[in-house]
Backbone as a ProteinNet text record, in pm:
[ID]
protein_1_A
[PRIMARY]
MFANQLVTGVLIDEVALDMVELARACQVEPDWVVRHVRAGVLGDAAVQGFRSSDLARARRLLELERHFDADEELAALVIDLADEVRRLRARLHALGIRDT
[TERTIARY]
4078.8	4247.9	4315.7	4282.5	4346.5	4308.9	4251.4	4167.2	4255.5	4404.1	4471	4607.2	4583.4	4712.2	4665.5	4801.8	4804.4	4815.3	4726	4718.2	4815.8	4914.9	5001.4	5016.8	5051.6	5056.7	5002.1	5009	4988.9	4809	4767.4	4619.4	4620.2	4604.2	4600.4	4453.9	4463.2	4307.5	4197.8	4271.4	4165.9	4122.8	4164.4	4119.6	4053.5	3939.2	3852.4	3870.4	3840.5	3791.2	3684.8	3626	3493.1	3496.8	3372.8	3406.2	3509.6	3460.6	3534.3	3694.1	3710.4	3877.8	3925	3841.7	3898.1	3907.5	3805.6	3824.3	3948	3950.7	4086.9	4196.7	4201.7	4342.8	4367.1	4260.5	4254.9	4288.6	4218.6	4258.2	4120.8	4001.6	3885.1	3777.7	3698	3567	3513.8	3413.1	3333.8	3209.1	3191.3	3085.2	3143	3311.1	3376.5	3361.4	3368.6	3345.9	3217.1	3147.2	2997.8	2946.9	2971.6	2966.9	2971.2	3146.5	3187.4	3161.8	3064.5	3045.8	2899.1	2787.1	2687.1	2719	2810.2	2847	2891.8	2901.1	2974.5	3128.8	3173.8	3306.8	3424.2	3340.7	3424	3346.5	3416.8	3335.2	3242.1	3159.5	3089	3102.1	3113.3	3165.2	3050.5	2939.1	2799.4	2803.4	2893.2	2864.4	3009.2	3094.4	3205.6	3336.7	3345.2	3427.9	3530.2	3581.8	3708.1	3805.6	3837.6	3999.6	4120.4	4166.1	4327.1	4314.8	4245.8	4252.2	4121.7	4045.6	3953.3	4028	4136.6	4202.7	4330.8	4342	4425.3	4377.4	4256.3	4173.6	4116.4	4088.8	4026.7	4136	4279.9	4355.8	4451.2	4390.8	4430.8	4279.5	4181.2	4047.6	4110.6	4123.6	4121.4	4280.3	4363.9	4476.3	4434.4	4379.2	4301.9	4240.8	4141.6	4031.7	4113	4186.8	4273.9	4346.1	4475.1	4535.5	4458.9	4403.9	4309.9	4143.9	4103.9	3982.9	3876.2	3898.3	3816.7	3713	3595.5	3485.7	3480.4	3453.6	3479.8	3445.5	3336.5	3330.7	3437.7	3471.1	3574.4	3740.6	3770.1	3874.9	3842.2	3727.6	3723.6	3757	3727.3	3741.4	3881.3	3961.8	4111	4159.3	4111.5	4207.9	4127	4032.6	3984.6	4093.6	4080.9	4156.2	4360	4408.6	4512.5	4546.1	4422.3	4429.3	4407.6	4353.9	4328.3	4436.5	4542.8	4671.9	4786.7	4754.9	4857.2	4836.3	4695.1	4684.2	4706.6	4702.7	4719.7	4889.8	4948.8	5081.1	5116.1	5110.1	5121	5086.5	4992.7	4967.9	5092.5	5106.7	5194.9	5328.6	5361.4	5510.6	5492.4	5386	5387.5	5406.1	5327.9	5348.1	5524.9	5571.3	5720.9	5693.8	5602.4	5582.1	5644.2	5743	5784.4	5692.4	5644.6	5539.3	5641.6	5584.8	5653.7	5597.2
13373.7	13381.1	13525.6	13581.3	13651.9	13651.4	13535.4	13583.4	13595.3	13490.4	13502	13586.1	13678.2	13747.5	13848.1	13959.2	14075.4	14157.4	14269.7	14318.5	14489.5	14502.4	14619.8	14735	14813	14905.9	15041.9	15116.1	15248	15249.6	15336	15386.3	15507.3	15498.5	15648.5	15725.8	15811.3	15890	15839.4	15828.5	15818.4	15650.2	15594.6	15462.6	15426.8	15346.6	15363.9	15207.9	15191.5	15055.7	15000.4	14911.8	14896.1	14820.8	14815.2	14764.9	14653.1	14562.2	14403.7	14426	14514	14536.7	14620.9	14758.7	14790.3	14748.6	14616.7	14528.7	14440.4	14371.9	14318.4	14399.9	14527.1	14598.2	14625.6	14641.9	14642.5	14522.8	14398.3	14258.7	14277.3	14311.9	14306	14235.9	14249	14165.2	14283.3	14241.8	14365.9	14453.3	14332.5	14441.3	14513.7	14534.1	14658.6	14773	14748.8	14824.7	14932.3	14790	14880.8	14933.2	14877.5	14946	15105.4	15103.2	15224.3	15324.7	15304.7	15393.9	15440.1	15323.1	15352.5	15467.4	15450	15569.9	15681.9	15686.5	15815.4	15852.7	15742	15762.8	15755.5	15687.8	15603.2	15697.7	15701.1	15742.8	15653.7	15674.4	15578.7	15528.2	15398.7	15338	15389.1	15376.1	15395.3	15502	15625.2	15761.9	15764.7	15708	15685.6	15574.5	15478.7	15413.4	15469.2	15405.5	15440.4	15503.8	15622.1	15662.5	15626.8	15690	15668.1	15715.6	15842.6	15891.6	15777.4	15719.4	15643.9	15540.4	15465.8	15367.9	15401.1	15537.7	15571.6	15578.7	15643.3	15661.6	15516.9	15429	15307.1	15224.9	15233.3	15179.8	15263.7	15373	15441.7	15415.1	15429.4	15387.8	15247	15149.5	15021.5	15006.1	15110.5	15084.4	15117.2	15255.7	15294.7	15211.8	15147.5	15057.8	14933.8	14875.2	14755.2	14756.9	14887.6	14906.4	14965.4	15094.9	15138.5	15068.3	15007	14973.6	15050.4	15148.1	15269.2	15228.4	15248.5	15261.7	15351.5	15295.5	15380.6	15521.3	15576.4	15707.7	15750.7	15719.1	15791.4	15806.3	15663.6	15635.8	15752.5	15746.8	15889.5	16039	16070.3	16189.1	16191.1	16104.2	16150.5	16164.4	16084.4	16096.6	16268.2	16320.1	16413.4	16511.7	16510.8	16626.3	16608.8	16512.6	16510.1	16541	16506.9	16583.1	16730.7	16767.7	16928.6	16972.4	16930.9	16960	16998.5	16878.8	16917.7	16966.9	17007.1	17125.4	17258.1	17261.7	17381	17423.1	17306	17312.1	17322.2	17307	17310.8	17493.2	17538.6	17690.8	17728.1	17716.7	17767.4	17812.5	17663.7	17674.2	17745.8	17751.7	17830.7	18004.4	18027.3	18159.5	18194.9	18069.3	18109.3	18132.7	18087.1	18108.2	17915.4	17926.2	17813.9	17755.6	17612.9	17502.9	17495	17537.3	17468.2	17342.8
-6899.6	-6969.7	-6813.4	-6789.9	-6685	-6573.6	-6496.4	-6381.8	-6269.4	-6299.2	-6166.5	-6205.6	-6295.3	-6323.6	-6311.9	-6275.5	-6236.9	-6381.9	-6399.7	-6558.5	-6519.7	-6597.5	-6544.2	-6692.3	-6659.7	-6801.3	-6791.8	-6884.4	-6887.8	-6983.4	-6900.8	-6923.7	-7034.7	-7157.3	-7234.8	-7219.6	-7218.4	-7179.6	-7287.2	-7408.4	-7521.8	-7495.9	-7449.3	-7421.5	-7284.6	-7305.5	-7141.3	-7136.1	-6983.6	-6966.5	-6924.9	-6956.5	-6896.7	-6732.7	-6669.1	-6549.9	-6529.3	-6585	-6544	-6591.2	-6685.3	-6685.6	-6582.6	-6523.1	-6460.9	-6293.7	-6282.4	-6155.4	-6171.4	-6285.7	-6336.3	-6285.2	-6338.9	-6326.8	-6191.4	-6108.5	-5922.4	-5855.4	-5944.1	-5846.2	-5749.5	-5816.8	-5734	-5844.8	-5731.2	-5780.8	-5837.1	-5978.4	-6023.3	-5912.2	-5837.3	-5758.6	-5658	-5661.6	-5567.6	-5661	-5790.8	-5865.2	-5860.6	-5868.3	-5863.7	-5741.7	-5630.1	-5509.4	-5497.2	-5550.5	-5561.1	-5635.3	-5767	-5871.2	-5814.8	-5742.3	-5661	-5556.5	-5469.3	-5356.5	-5429.4	-5552	-5594.5	-5594.8	-5566.7	-5544.4	-5666.1	-5727.2	-5875.6	-5978.8	-6074.3	-6206	-6249	-6364.8	-6406.2	-6561.8	-6576.5	-6712.4	-6814.9	-6753	-6865.5	-6892.4	-6868.9	-6909.8	-7054.8	-7025.9	-7119.4	-7071.7	-6998.1	-6983.5	-6856	-6804.9	-6654.5	-6752.9	-6707	-6783	-6660	-6711.6	-6667	-6505.1	-6501.2	-6343.3	-6249.7	-6335.5	-6245.1	-6179.3	-6266.5	-6232.6	-6113.9	-6150.7	-6028.9	-5922.6	-5912.6	-5808.2	-5750.6	-5799.5	-5749.1	-5711.5	-5748.2	-5683.9	-5504.7	-5541	-5396.2	-5311.4	-5372.8	-5275.3	-5234.5	-5308.2	-5252.6	-5113.7	-5169	-5078.1	-4935.8	-4939.4	-4778.6	-4745.9	-4858.7	-4762.4	-4707.6	-4779.1	-4734.6	-4598.6	-4621.2	-4501.4	-4389.3	-4423.4	-4311.9	-4240.8	-4359.7	-4309.2	-4326.1	-4406.3	-4429.6	-4507.5	-4509.4	-4591.8	-4723.9	-4829.6	-4935	-4923.6	-4887.5	-4849.6	-4783.7	-4687.2	-4618.2	-4641.5	-4734.9	-4785.7	-4928.1	-5006.8	-5144.7	-5069.8	-4946.1	-4831.7	-4848.4	-4785.6	-4789.7	-4916.7	-5023.2	-5135.4	-5214.4	-5196.4	-5226.4	-5147.6	-5028.2	-4964	-4992.6	-5021.6	-5090.3	-5190.6	-5290.4	-5392.6	-5417.9	-5323	-5301.8	-5261.7	-5150.7	-5099.3	-5221.4	-5294.9	-5386.2	-5478	-5518.4	-5633.4	-5577.5	-5447.5	-5398.8	-5386.8	-5314.7	-5347.7	-5460.6	-5554.5	-5696.6	-5733.4	-5663.1	-5717.2	-5663.9	-5561.2	-5439	-5521.8	-5564.6	-5662.3	-5777.2	-5838.2	-5972.3	-5943.9	-5814.7	-5808.9	-5698	-5702.7	-5628.1	-5474.5	-5431.8	-5304.9	-5228.4	-5137.8	-5043.3	-4955.8	-5007.8	-4930.6	-4803.9	-4679	-4559.9	-4452.3
[MASK]
++++++++++++++++++++++++++++++++++++++++++++++++++++++++++++++++++++++++++++++++++++++++++++++++++++

């Protein structure tokens, strides 16, 4: 049905995707999702399904892997560091400190 179609939309956190749906949303094979879950760099659908944050992370992982030929652990590290920088900048902003 959706084999060759890109699925887009906004995922609401109360709704979770299963592994096949996440793979389809990222235009990857389900094996890609399984590898990343096993590597510990992507959430586990068996726990509660994949949330919108998992979908965003999966797409960022995929982008880094494709554009920079990074393995899943390196891509995850880059994303974690970028997220930490974003959180720290938000804290600085909340404190009224200018980010330079």
